[in-house]
């Protein structure tokens, strides 16, 4: 509940986050919370901030500090250009604050505002007339009450600047944060055009700006993040992400701004051309090193005569979750209750999986988490559970956007012993060219007799949102892929959608059991990427399987590892030389 009594006073607390909030004392409720058909609207009056517009419990603006946001989002894209922006489109912005700023630019000839919620327009105009000021009588201004995502499709190549002043990507604005919307924004821009979108508080909404940035980076010719802080958007540094049509638009942004601002002769309180092209390289660097998760792969030989039962392995998977402090999702699944050679057990965790299979007396186990993985704890716990003293270990960084060379350096192959840490030398995989691996002469570890099974680990980047966001589509891919690989499927693909507690992990997951292995994949709809692990005993046409996956999901780049599995009696060094890492691009 956003309004609360504190003694005799009425207080407002923002509802955006489940674990942090901020509040202010309310003088008077001007418009009590009411549904508009799209969201819930409330207008409050406060001593310190003046009137406040609240949508779905989230502060949109206060009279006191609205100028900071509106000047930055409204003026930055106008002045970053070398020529005056004639046609400006605003998506959202029903309070009129952005339109007010944009219309101050003397070069602007037409401003269209597409707002889906007429109630926002009317209530703000009535109770906070200063926000929109004189826009209503300005002949250059047009209001369209409608869905911005649809309006924009009718604007092909017509806009110089498109400003997306939306709410957060929950509720009615959700459809404004995806790839197909950004594609229509790009199509609606003229050459040299700029768009800008509010992309949230950098620290409190850590996946929002990266999510938009990654999507926009694929579509626009250049992307920038602009930071500012105000009082009413909780959480300190707040971001606006801008994209250009044309490669060189932002390069001259600061010079253009200084010149254009002077010529326009307008006065501002917060915006300034001197700091108008704030680059944010740190943010970009962080995107490079951020990873989706970590995976620990373990192969070990069971004590003579010991073949763990399903119940035993299921208990290991669940106790392992506890040992590494992860929450299990659902119950463990097994490919065959007989649980013989090559049969698999999978336990989902947030949002990845733990799995197990056995080839003869060798166990092939994986532990993949989307949080920090207490690797040595996971290894030590596993060794103890199965009564063994050492295992061959592969530690993989998963979903890292950086260079393949760095991925190689961060992939560690070693012997895990006793409490789980590396005992002895640490190796890295062999880095190969895709062309080499795709040659018919390339031999998988099952073809050259090195190991009874192999694992193809693949991280696919820059996938198409529409392809990875539906459980049916991804399950269909798993079936198709098995067929293409010539691998026999066991049962239907299991395709749950969980992990929405974190933006990074939101999206479907799929497990398709295979004869002698499995295909487990997770789809991140905000990072537009896939992490997948295919384990098999029979050789597969590598090139076909990999390019099919990339084509199917329209992924642009992939990092692939081939890991020998279930090999007994090999040294870590030998295992490392049979482990191959390569990058595949599809442009
Ligand atoms: N639209 C952006 C509000 C963002 C609030 N989000 C947040 N604090 N994370 C504001 C509309 C003003 N015209």
PDB file of C-alpha atoms in Angstrom, residues 118-393:
ATOM      1  CA  UNK A 118      -5.931   9.662 -21.771  1.00  0.00           C
ATOM      2  CA  UNK A 119      -6.617   9.815 -18.027  1.00  0.00           C
ATOM      3  CA  UNK A 120      -2.965  10.702 -17.369  1.00  0.00           C
ATOM      4  CA  UNK A 121      -3.220  13.559 -19.864  1.00  0.00           C
ATOM      5  CA  UNK A 122      -6.473  14.913 -18.438  1.00  0.00           C
ATOM      6  CA  UNK A 123      -5.631  14.629 -14.755  1.00  0.00           C
ATOM      7  CA  UNK A 124      -2.194  16.193 -15.141  1.00  0.00           C
ATOM      8  CA  UNK A 125      -3.578  19.002 -17.251  1.00  0.00           C
ATOM      9  CA  UNK A 126      -6.198  19.688 -14.618  1.00  0.00           C
ATOM     10  CA  UNK A 127      -4.150  19.332 -11.446  1.00  0.00           C
ATOM     11  CA  UNK A 128      -0.618  20.176 -12.590  1.00  0.00           C
ATOM     12  CA  UNK A 129      -1.096  22.618 -15.459  1.00  0.00           C
ATOM     13  CA  UNK A 130       2.423  24.004 -15.121  1.00  0.00           C
ATOM     14  CA  UNK A 131       3.990  20.734 -16.254  1.00  0.00           C
ATOM     15  CA  UNK A 132       2.594  20.930 -19.768  1.00  0.00           C
ATOM     16  CA  UNK A 133       2.532  24.749 -19.777  1.00  0.00           C
ATOM     17  CA  UNK A 134       1.561  26.205 -23.137  1.00  0.00           C
ATOM     18  CA  UNK A 135       1.746  23.070 -25.254  1.00  0.00           C
ATOM     19  CA  UNK A 136      -2.015  22.849 -25.737  1.00  0.00           C
ATOM     20  CA  UNK A 137      -2.195  26.082 -27.674  1.00  0.00           C
ATOM     21  CA  UNK A 138       1.024  25.571 -29.633  1.00  0.00           C
ATOM     22  CA  UNK A 139       0.092  24.841 -33.282  1.00  0.00           C
ATOM     23  CA  UNK A 140       3.149  22.615 -33.612  1.00  0.00           C
ATOM     24  CA  UNK A 141       1.805  20.156 -31.018  1.00  0.00           C
ATOM     25  CA  UNK A 142      -0.419  17.123 -31.764  1.00  0.00           C
ATOM     26  CA  UNK A 143      -1.711  14.554 -29.333  1.00  0.00           C
ATOM     27  CA  UNK A 144      -2.552  11.018 -30.404  1.00  0.00           C
ATOM     28  CA  UNK A 145      -4.252   8.904 -27.786  1.00  0.00           C
ATOM     29  CA  UNK A 146      -3.045   5.423 -28.671  1.00  0.00           C
ATOM     30  CA  UNK A 147      -0.441   2.737 -28.307  1.00  0.00           C
ATOM     31  CA  UNK A 148       2.980   4.176 -29.129  1.00  0.00           C
ATOM     32  CA  UNK A 149       4.154   0.814 -30.434  1.00  0.00           C
ATOM     33  CA  UNK A 150       1.454   1.003 -33.100  1.00  0.00           C
ATOM     34  CA  UNK A 151       1.658   4.715 -33.851  1.00  0.00           C
ATOM     35  CA  UNK A 152       5.352   4.394 -34.569  1.00  0.00           C
ATOM     36  CA  UNK A 153       4.780   1.821 -37.303  1.00  0.00           C
ATOM     37  CA  UNK A 154       2.965   4.450 -39.314  1.00  0.00           C
ATOM     38  CA  UNK A 155       5.875   6.896 -39.061  1.00  0.00           C
ATOM     39  CA  UNK A 156       8.461   5.208 -41.291  1.00  0.00           C
ATOM     40  CA  UNK A 157      11.456   7.481 -41.903  1.00  0.00           C
ATOM     41  CA  UNK A 158       9.642  10.601 -40.722  1.00  0.00           C
ATOM     42  CA  UNK A 159      11.097  11.502 -37.330  1.00  0.00           C
ATOM     43  CA  UNK A 160      14.253  13.383 -36.416  1.00  0.00           C
ATOM     44  CA  UNK A 161      13.976  12.611 -32.735  1.00  0.00           C
ATOM     45  CA  UNK A 162      11.927   9.996 -30.888  1.00  0.00           C
ATOM     46  CA  UNK A 163      11.681  10.350 -27.129  1.00  0.00           C
ATOM     47  CA  UNK A 164      10.351   7.417 -25.159  1.00  0.00           C
ATOM     48  CA  UNK A 165       9.104   8.776 -21.859  1.00  0.00           C
ATOM     49  CA  UNK A 166       7.613   5.580 -20.532  1.00  0.00           C
ATOM     50  CA  UNK A 167       6.989   4.063 -17.171  1.00  0.00           C
ATOM     51  CA  UNK A 168       9.153   1.140 -16.058  1.00  0.00           C
ATOM     52  CA  UNK A 169       9.017  -2.129 -18.024  1.00  0.00           C
ATOM     53  CA  UNK A 170       6.204  -3.478 -15.921  1.00  0.00           C
ATOM     54  CA  UNK A 171       2.573  -2.770 -16.736  1.00  0.00           C
ATOM     55  CA  UNK A 172       1.583  -0.969 -19.957  1.00  0.00           C
ATOM     56  CA  UNK A 173       5.144   0.000 -20.941  1.00  0.00           C
ATOM     57  CA  UNK A 174       6.439  -3.557 -21.138  1.00  0.00           C
ATOM     58  CA  UNK A 175       6.089  -3.706 -24.906  1.00  0.00           C
ATOM     59  CA  UNK A 176       8.343  -0.661 -25.255  1.00  0.00           C
ATOM     60  CA  UNK A 177      11.415  -2.451 -23.988  1.00  0.00           C
ATOM     61  CA  UNK A 178      11.796  -5.135 -26.631  1.00  0.00           C
ATOM     62  CA  UNK A 179      13.660  -5.647 -29.854  1.00  0.00           C
ATOM     63  CA  UNK A 180      10.738  -5.417 -32.240  1.00  0.00           C
ATOM     64  CA  UNK A 181       9.757  -2.074 -30.728  1.00  0.00           C
ATOM     65  CA  UNK A 182      13.317  -0.752 -31.052  1.00  0.00           C
ATOM     66  CA  UNK A 183      13.318  -1.953 -34.649  1.00  0.00           C
ATOM     67  CA  UNK A 184      10.230   0.116 -35.390  1.00  0.00           C
ATOM     68  CA  UNK A 185      11.854   3.114 -33.674  1.00  0.00           C
ATOM     69  CA  UNK A 186      14.869   2.751 -35.961  1.00  0.00           C
ATOM     70  CA  UNK A 187      12.591   2.486 -38.992  1.00  0.00           C
ATOM     71  CA  UNK A 188      10.709   5.627 -37.970  1.00  0.00           C
ATOM     72  CA  UNK A 189      13.890   7.706 -37.748  1.00  0.00           C
ATOM     73  CA  UNK A 190      15.304   9.742 -40.599  1.00  0.00           C
ATOM     74  CA  UNK A 191      19.017   9.443 -41.364  1.00  0.00           C
ATOM     75  CA  UNK A 192      20.861  11.294 -38.583  1.00  0.00           C
ATOM     76  CA  UNK A 193      17.937  10.749 -36.214  1.00  0.00           C
ATOM     77  CA  UNK A 194      18.175  10.056 -32.505  1.00  0.00           C
ATOM     78  CA  UNK A 195      16.034   8.187 -30.025  1.00  0.00           C
ATOM     79  CA  UNK A 196      16.254   8.256 -26.259  1.00  0.00           C
ATOM     80  CA  UNK A 197      14.574   6.039 -23.694  1.00  0.00           C
ATOM     81  CA  UNK A 198      14.386   6.142 -19.911  1.00  0.00           C
ATOM     82  CA  UNK A 199      16.084   2.946 -18.763  1.00  0.00           C
ATOM     83  CA  UNK A 200      15.904   3.072 -15.008  1.00  0.00           C
ATOM     84  CA  UNK A 201      18.084   3.382 -11.950  1.00  0.00           C
ATOM     85  CA  UNK A 202      21.489   1.880 -12.712  1.00  0.00           C
ATOM     86  CA  UNK A 203      22.055   0.327  -9.325  1.00  0.00           C
ATOM     87  CA  UNK A 204      18.550  -0.587  -8.238  1.00  0.00           C
ATOM     88  CA  UNK A 205      17.455  -1.847 -11.662  1.00  0.00           C
ATOM     89  CA  UNK A 206      20.784  -3.325 -12.716  1.00  0.00           C
ATOM     90  CA  UNK A 207      19.460  -5.269 -15.711  1.00  0.00           C
ATOM     91  CA  UNK A 208      17.260  -2.629 -17.209  1.00  0.00           C
ATOM     92  CA  UNK A 209      19.772  -0.345 -18.878  1.00  0.00           C
ATOM     93  CA  UNK A 210      22.008  -3.284 -19.924  1.00  0.00           C
ATOM     94  CA  UNK A 211      18.927  -5.028 -21.350  1.00  0.00           C
ATOM     95  CA  UNK A 212      17.931  -2.029 -23.449  1.00  0.00           C
ATOM     96  CA  UNK A 213      21.516  -1.290 -24.360  1.00  0.00           C
ATOM     97  CA  UNK A 214      22.103  -4.776 -25.707  1.00  0.00           C
ATOM     98  CA  UNK A 215      18.930  -4.704 -27.739  1.00  0.00           C
ATOM     99  CA  UNK A 216      19.507  -1.188 -29.047  1.00  0.00           C
ATOM    100  CA  UNK A 217      23.147  -1.841 -29.832  1.00  0.00           C
ATOM    101  CA  UNK A 218      22.124  -4.411 -32.415  1.00  0.00           C
ATOM    102  CA  UNK A 219      19.669  -2.131 -34.124  1.00  0.00           C
ATOM    103  CA  UNK A 220      21.014   1.417 -33.919  1.00  0.00           C
ATOM    104  CA  UNK A 221      24.268   2.519 -35.453  1.00  0.00           C
ATOM    105  CA  UNK A 222      25.584   3.917 -32.183  1.00  0.00           C
ATOM    106  CA  UNK A 223      24.334   3.792 -28.607  1.00  0.00           C
ATOM    107  CA  UNK A 224      25.039   6.039 -25.637  1.00  0.00           C
ATOM    108  CA  UNK A 225      24.037   6.000 -22.005  1.00  0.00           C
ATOM    109  CA  UNK A 226      23.354   9.319 -20.321  1.00  0.00           C
ATOM    110  CA  UNK A 227      23.258   9.590 -16.562  1.00  0.00           C
ATOM    111  CA  UNK A 228      21.604  12.061 -14.269  1.00  0.00           C
ATOM    112  CA  UNK A 229      20.266  12.068 -10.754  1.00  0.00           C
ATOM    113  CA  UNK A 230      17.148  13.634  -9.380  1.00  0.00           C
ATOM    114  CA  UNK A 231      15.371  13.385  -6.068  1.00  0.00           C
ATOM    115  CA  UNK A 232      12.221  11.548  -6.920  1.00  0.00           C
ATOM    116  CA  UNK A 233      13.579   8.539  -8.812  1.00  0.00           C
ATOM    117  CA  UNK A 234      14.983   6.595  -5.972  1.00  0.00           C
ATOM    118  CA  UNK A 235      18.388   4.988  -6.255  1.00  0.00           C
ATOM    119  CA  UNK A 236      20.938   7.600  -7.327  1.00  0.00           C
ATOM    120  CA  UNK A 237      22.338   7.355 -10.870  1.00  0.00           C
ATOM    121  CA  UNK A 238      19.486   7.150 -13.351  1.00  0.00           C
ATOM    122  CA  UNK A 239      19.920   6.261 -17.009  1.00  0.00           C
ATOM    123  CA  UNK A 240      18.681   7.344 -20.396  1.00  0.00           C
ATOM    124  CA  UNK A 241      19.789   5.180 -23.314  1.00  0.00           C
ATOM    125  CA  UNK A 242      20.085   6.869 -26.689  1.00  0.00           C
ATOM    126  CA  UNK A 243      20.478   5.328 -30.126  1.00  0.00           C
ATOM    127  CA  UNK A 244      21.273   6.938 -33.465  1.00  0.00           C
ATOM    128  CA  UNK A 245      20.480   6.235 -37.080  1.00  0.00           C
ATOM    129  CA  UNK A 246      23.815   6.961 -38.688  1.00  0.00           C
ATOM    130  CA  UNK A 247      27.261   6.089 -37.386  1.00  0.00           C
ATOM    131  CA  UNK A 248      28.677   9.493 -36.670  1.00  0.00           C
ATOM    132  CA  UNK A 249      25.753  11.211 -35.032  1.00  0.00           C
ATOM    133  CA  UNK A 250      27.005  10.979 -31.447  1.00  0.00           C
ATOM    134  CA  UNK A 251      30.648  11.580 -32.274  1.00  0.00           C
ATOM    135  CA  UNK A 252      29.972  15.283 -32.673  1.00  0.00           C
ATOM    136  CA  UNK A 253      27.246  15.441 -30.031  1.00  0.00           C
ATOM    137  CA  UNK A 254      29.068  17.731 -27.635  1.00  0.00           C
ATOM    138  CA  UNK A 255      30.231  20.140 -30.318  1.00  0.00           C
ATOM    139  CA  UNK A 256      26.757  20.205 -31.858  1.00  0.00           C
ATOM    140  CA  UNK A 257      25.175  20.824 -28.470  1.00  0.00           C
ATOM    141  CA  UNK A 258      27.363  23.796 -27.664  1.00  0.00           C
ATOM    142  CA  UNK A 259      26.694  25.395 -31.000  1.00  0.00           C
ATOM    143  CA  UNK A 260      22.991  24.563 -31.189  1.00  0.00           C
ATOM    144  CA  UNK A 261      22.225  25.532 -27.626  1.00  0.00           C
ATOM    145  CA  UNK A 262      23.794  28.940 -28.037  1.00  0.00           C
ATOM    146  CA  UNK A 263      21.913  29.535 -31.260  1.00  0.00           C
ATOM    147  CA  UNK A 264      18.602  28.434 -29.731  1.00  0.00           C
ATOM    148  CA  UNK A 265      19.073  31.039 -26.995  1.00  0.00           C
ATOM    149  CA  UNK A 266      17.071  29.215 -24.342  1.00  0.00           C
ATOM    150  CA  UNK A 267      17.698  29.126 -20.615  1.00  0.00           C
ATOM    151  CA  UNK A 268      17.816  25.860 -18.692  1.00  0.00           C
ATOM    152  CA  UNK A 269      18.071  24.950 -15.031  1.00  0.00           C
ATOM    153  CA  UNK A 270      19.698  21.552 -15.336  1.00  0.00           C
ATOM    154  CA  UNK A 271      20.612  20.697 -18.902  1.00  0.00           C
ATOM    155  CA  UNK A 272      23.925  21.998 -20.102  1.00  0.00           C
ATOM    156  CA  UNK A 273      25.680  21.414 -23.440  1.00  0.00           C
ATOM    157  CA  UNK A 274      29.079  21.256 -21.698  1.00  0.00           C
ATOM    158  CA  UNK A 275      28.137  18.002 -20.077  1.00  0.00           C
ATOM    159  CA  UNK A 276      25.628  16.950 -22.647  1.00  0.00           C
ATOM    160  CA  UNK A 277      27.565  14.156 -24.284  1.00  0.00           C
ATOM    161  CA  UNK A 278      28.408  12.294 -21.095  1.00  0.00           C
ATOM    162  CA  UNK A 279      29.876   9.072 -22.340  1.00  0.00           C
ATOM    163  CA  UNK A 280      29.670   6.199 -19.963  1.00  0.00           C
ATOM    164  CA  UNK A 281      32.524   3.861 -20.828  1.00  0.00           C
ATOM    165  CA  UNK A 282      32.521   2.196 -17.426  1.00  0.00           C
ATOM    166  CA  UNK A 283      29.034   0.947 -18.062  1.00  0.00           C
ATOM    167  CA  UNK A 284      30.071  -0.529 -21.380  1.00  0.00           C
ATOM    168  CA  UNK A 285      33.074  -2.206 -19.810  1.00  0.00           C
ATOM    169  CA  UNK A 286      30.842  -3.720 -17.179  1.00  0.00           C
ATOM    170  CA  UNK A 287      28.608  -5.233 -19.840  1.00  0.00           C
ATOM    171  CA  UNK A 288      31.664  -6.964 -21.201  1.00  0.00           C
ATOM    172  CA  UNK A 289      32.630  -8.668 -17.966  1.00  0.00           C
ATOM    173  CA  UNK A 290      29.172  -9.432 -16.613  1.00  0.00           C
ATOM    174  CA  UNK A 291      28.396 -13.077 -16.898  1.00  0.00           C
ATOM    175  CA  UNK A 292      25.165 -14.993 -16.888  1.00  0.00           C
ATOM    176  CA  UNK A 293      26.503 -17.618 -14.528  1.00  0.00           C
ATOM    177  CA  UNK A 294      29.161 -20.179 -13.800  1.00  0.00           C
ATOM    178  CA  UNK A 295      29.360 -23.862 -14.403  1.00  0.00           C
ATOM    179  CA  UNK A 296      31.324 -26.585 -12.718  1.00  0.00           C
ATOM    180  CA  UNK A 297      31.708 -29.833 -14.639  1.00  0.00           C
ATOM    181  CA  UNK A 298      33.001 -32.874 -12.752  1.00  0.00           C
ATOM    182  CA  UNK A 299      33.996 -36.320 -13.988  1.00  0.00           C
ATOM    183  CA  UNK A 300      35.024 -38.935 -11.464  1.00  0.00           C
ATOM    184  CA  UNK A 301      35.336 -42.706 -11.088  1.00  0.00           C
ATOM    185  CA  UNK A 302      33.010 -44.374  -8.610  1.00  0.00           C
ATOM    186  CA  UNK A 303      34.362 -46.712  -5.925  1.00  0.00           C
ATOM    187  CA  UNK A 304      34.406 -50.301  -7.241  1.00  0.00           C
ATOM    188  CA  UNK A 305      30.988 -51.907  -7.476  1.00  0.00           C
ATOM    189  CA  UNK A 306      29.067 -48.736  -6.516  1.00  0.00           C
ATOM    190  CA  UNK A 307      26.253 -47.599  -8.805  1.00  0.00           C
ATOM    191  CA  UNK A 308      24.153 -44.934  -7.082  1.00  0.00           C
ATOM    192  CA  UNK A 309      20.372 -45.298  -7.297  1.00  0.00           C
ATOM    193  CA  UNK A 310      18.008 -42.568  -8.498  1.00  0.00           C
ATOM    194  CA  UNK A 311      17.074 -41.781  -4.890  1.00  0.00           C
ATOM    195  CA  UNK A 312      20.720 -41.385  -3.965  1.00  0.00           C
ATOM    196  CA  UNK A 313      21.438 -39.068  -6.883  1.00  0.00           C
ATOM    197  CA  UNK A 314      18.248 -37.073  -6.348  1.00  0.00           C
ATOM    198  CA  UNK A 315      19.298 -36.517  -2.749  1.00  0.00           C
ATOM    199  CA  UNK A 316      22.749 -35.382  -3.878  1.00  0.00           C
ATOM    200  CA  UNK A 317      21.194 -32.861  -6.269  1.00  0.00           C
ATOM    201  CA  UNK A 318      18.927 -31.424  -3.613  1.00  0.00           C
ATOM    202  CA  UNK A 319      21.538 -31.377  -0.870  1.00  0.00           C
ATOM    203  CA  UNK A 320      23.969 -29.766  -3.292  1.00  0.00           C
ATOM    204  CA  UNK A 321      21.457 -26.915  -3.793  1.00  0.00           C
ATOM    205  CA  UNK A 322      21.499 -26.336  -0.049  1.00  0.00           C
ATOM    206  CA  UNK A 323      25.279 -26.624   0.190  1.00  0.00           C
ATOM    207  CA  UNK A 324      25.754 -23.868  -2.383  1.00  0.00           C
ATOM    208  CA  UNK A 325      22.809 -21.858  -1.108  1.00  0.00           C
ATOM    209  CA  UNK A 326      20.604 -22.084  -4.204  1.00  0.00           C
ATOM    210  CA  UNK A 327      16.867 -22.604  -4.411  1.00  0.00           C
ATOM    211  CA  UNK A 328      15.741 -25.731  -6.282  1.00  0.00           C
ATOM    212  CA  UNK A 329      12.947 -25.309  -8.816  1.00  0.00           C
ATOM    213  CA  UNK A 330      10.623 -28.316  -8.963  1.00  0.00           C
ATOM    214  CA  UNK A 331      11.637 -31.901  -8.377  1.00  0.00           C
ATOM    215  CA  UNK A 332      14.532 -33.773  -9.960  1.00  0.00           C
ATOM    216  CA  UNK A 333      13.625 -35.342 -13.323  1.00  0.00           C
ATOM    217  CA  UNK A 334      15.063 -38.579 -14.710  1.00  0.00           C
ATOM    218  CA  UNK A 335      15.215 -39.740 -18.284  1.00  0.00           C
ATOM    219  CA  UNK A 336      14.464 -43.334 -17.340  1.00  0.00           C
ATOM    220  CA  UNK A 337      13.483 -44.759 -13.953  1.00  0.00           C
ATOM    221  CA  UNK A 338      15.775 -47.735 -14.603  1.00  0.00           C
ATOM    222  CA  UNK A 339      18.584 -45.175 -14.360  1.00  0.00           C
ATOM    223  CA  UNK A 340      21.241 -47.186 -16.137  1.00  0.00           C
ATOM    224  CA  UNK A 341      24.230 -46.293 -18.231  1.00  0.00           C
ATOM    225  CA  UNK A 342      23.925 -42.831 -19.793  1.00  0.00           C
ATOM    226  CA  UNK A 343      20.603 -42.035 -18.128  1.00  0.00           C
ATOM    227  CA  UNK A 344      20.280 -38.504 -16.829  1.00  0.00           C
ATOM    228  CA  UNK A 345      18.949 -36.726 -13.742  1.00  0.00           C
ATOM    229  CA  UNK A 346      18.227 -33.001 -13.912  1.00  0.00           C
ATOM    230  CA  UNK A 347      17.396 -30.648 -11.067  1.00  0.00           C
ATOM    231  CA  UNK A 348      16.585 -27.065 -12.028  1.00  0.00           C
ATOM    232  CA  UNK A 349      17.865 -24.282  -9.844  1.00  0.00           C
ATOM    233  CA  UNK A 350      17.513 -20.509 -10.293  1.00  0.00           C
ATOM    234  CA  UNK A 351      17.731 -20.461 -13.429  1.00  0.00           C
ATOM    235  CA  UNK A 352      19.938 -23.232 -14.578  1.00  0.00           C
ATOM    236  CA  UNK A 353      20.467 -26.839 -13.606  1.00  0.00           C
ATOM    237  CA  UNK A 354      22.374 -29.502 -11.782  1.00  0.00           C
ATOM    238  CA  UNK A 355      22.642 -32.793 -13.620  1.00  0.00           C
ATOM    239  CA  UNK A 356      24.141 -36.231 -13.376  1.00  0.00           C
ATOM    240  CA  UNK A 357      24.746 -39.224 -15.568  1.00  0.00           C
ATOM    241  CA  UNK A 358      26.973 -42.277 -15.456  1.00  0.00           C
ATOM    242  CA  UNK A 359      28.934 -44.043 -18.168  1.00  0.00           C
ATOM    243  CA  UNK A 360      30.135 -47.371 -16.778  1.00  0.00           C
ATOM    244  CA  UNK A 361      31.850 -46.495 -13.526  1.00  0.00           C
ATOM    245  CA  UNK A 362      32.472 -42.851 -14.447  1.00  0.00           C
ATOM    246  CA  UNK A 363      30.101 -40.127 -13.320  1.00  0.00           C
ATOM    247  CA  UNK A 364      29.604 -36.985 -15.385  1.00  0.00           C
ATOM    248  CA  UNK A 365      28.053 -34.273 -13.200  1.00  0.00           C
ATOM    249  CA  UNK A 366      27.315 -30.597 -13.871  1.00  0.00           C
ATOM    250  CA  UNK A 367      26.485 -27.762 -11.530  1.00  0.00           C
ATOM    251  CA  UNK A 368      25.447 -24.536 -13.247  1.00  0.00           C
ATOM    252  CA  UNK A 369      24.258 -21.507 -11.281  1.00  0.00           C
ATOM    253  CA  UNK A 370      23.224 -18.033 -12.306  1.00  0.00           C
ATOM    254  CA  UNK A 371      24.643 -16.486  -9.218  1.00  0.00           C
ATOM    255  CA  UNK A 372      28.178 -16.717  -7.927  1.00  0.00           C
ATOM    256  CA  UNK A 373      29.013 -20.383  -7.720  1.00  0.00           C
ATOM    257  CA  UNK A 374      30.888 -21.449  -4.589  1.00  0.00           C
ATOM    258  CA  UNK A 375      32.812 -23.764  -6.825  1.00  0.00           C
ATOM    259  CA  UNK A 376      35.046 -25.534  -4.355  1.00  0.00           C
ATOM    260  CA  UNK A 377      32.156 -26.113  -1.978  1.00  0.00           C
ATOM    261  CA  UNK A 378      30.162 -27.677  -4.826  1.00  0.00           C
ATOM    262  CA  UNK A 379      33.085 -29.907  -5.815  1.00  0.00           C
ATOM    263  CA  UNK A 380      33.977 -30.892  -2.232  1.00  0.00           C
ATOM    264  CA  UNK A 381      30.371 -31.680  -1.424  1.00  0.00           C
ATOM    265  CA  UNK A 382      29.995 -33.843  -4.542  1.00  0.00           C
ATOM    266  CA  UNK A 383      33.200 -35.796  -3.910  1.00  0.00           C
ATOM    267  CA  UNK A 384      32.116 -36.503  -0.343  1.00  0.00           C
ATOM    268  CA  UNK A 385      28.578 -37.501  -1.373  1.00  0.00           C
ATOM    269  CA  UNK A 386      29.841 -40.137  -3.778  1.00  0.00           C
ATOM    270  CA  UNK A 387      32.721 -41.271  -1.587  1.00  0.00           C
ATOM    271  CA  UNK A 388      35.516 -40.345  -3.991  1.00  0.00           C
ATOM    272  CA  UNK A 389      38.674 -38.357  -3.384  1.00  0.00           C
ATOM    273  CA  UNK A 390      39.246 -36.613  -6.705  1.00  0.00           C
ATOM    274  CA  UNK A 391      37.586 -35.508  -9.926  1.00  0.00           C
ATOM    275  CA  UNK A 392      38.516 -33.893 -13.184  1.00  0.00           C
ATOM    276  CA  UNK A 393      36.996 -30.399 -13.066  1.00  0.00           C
TER     277      UNK A 393
END
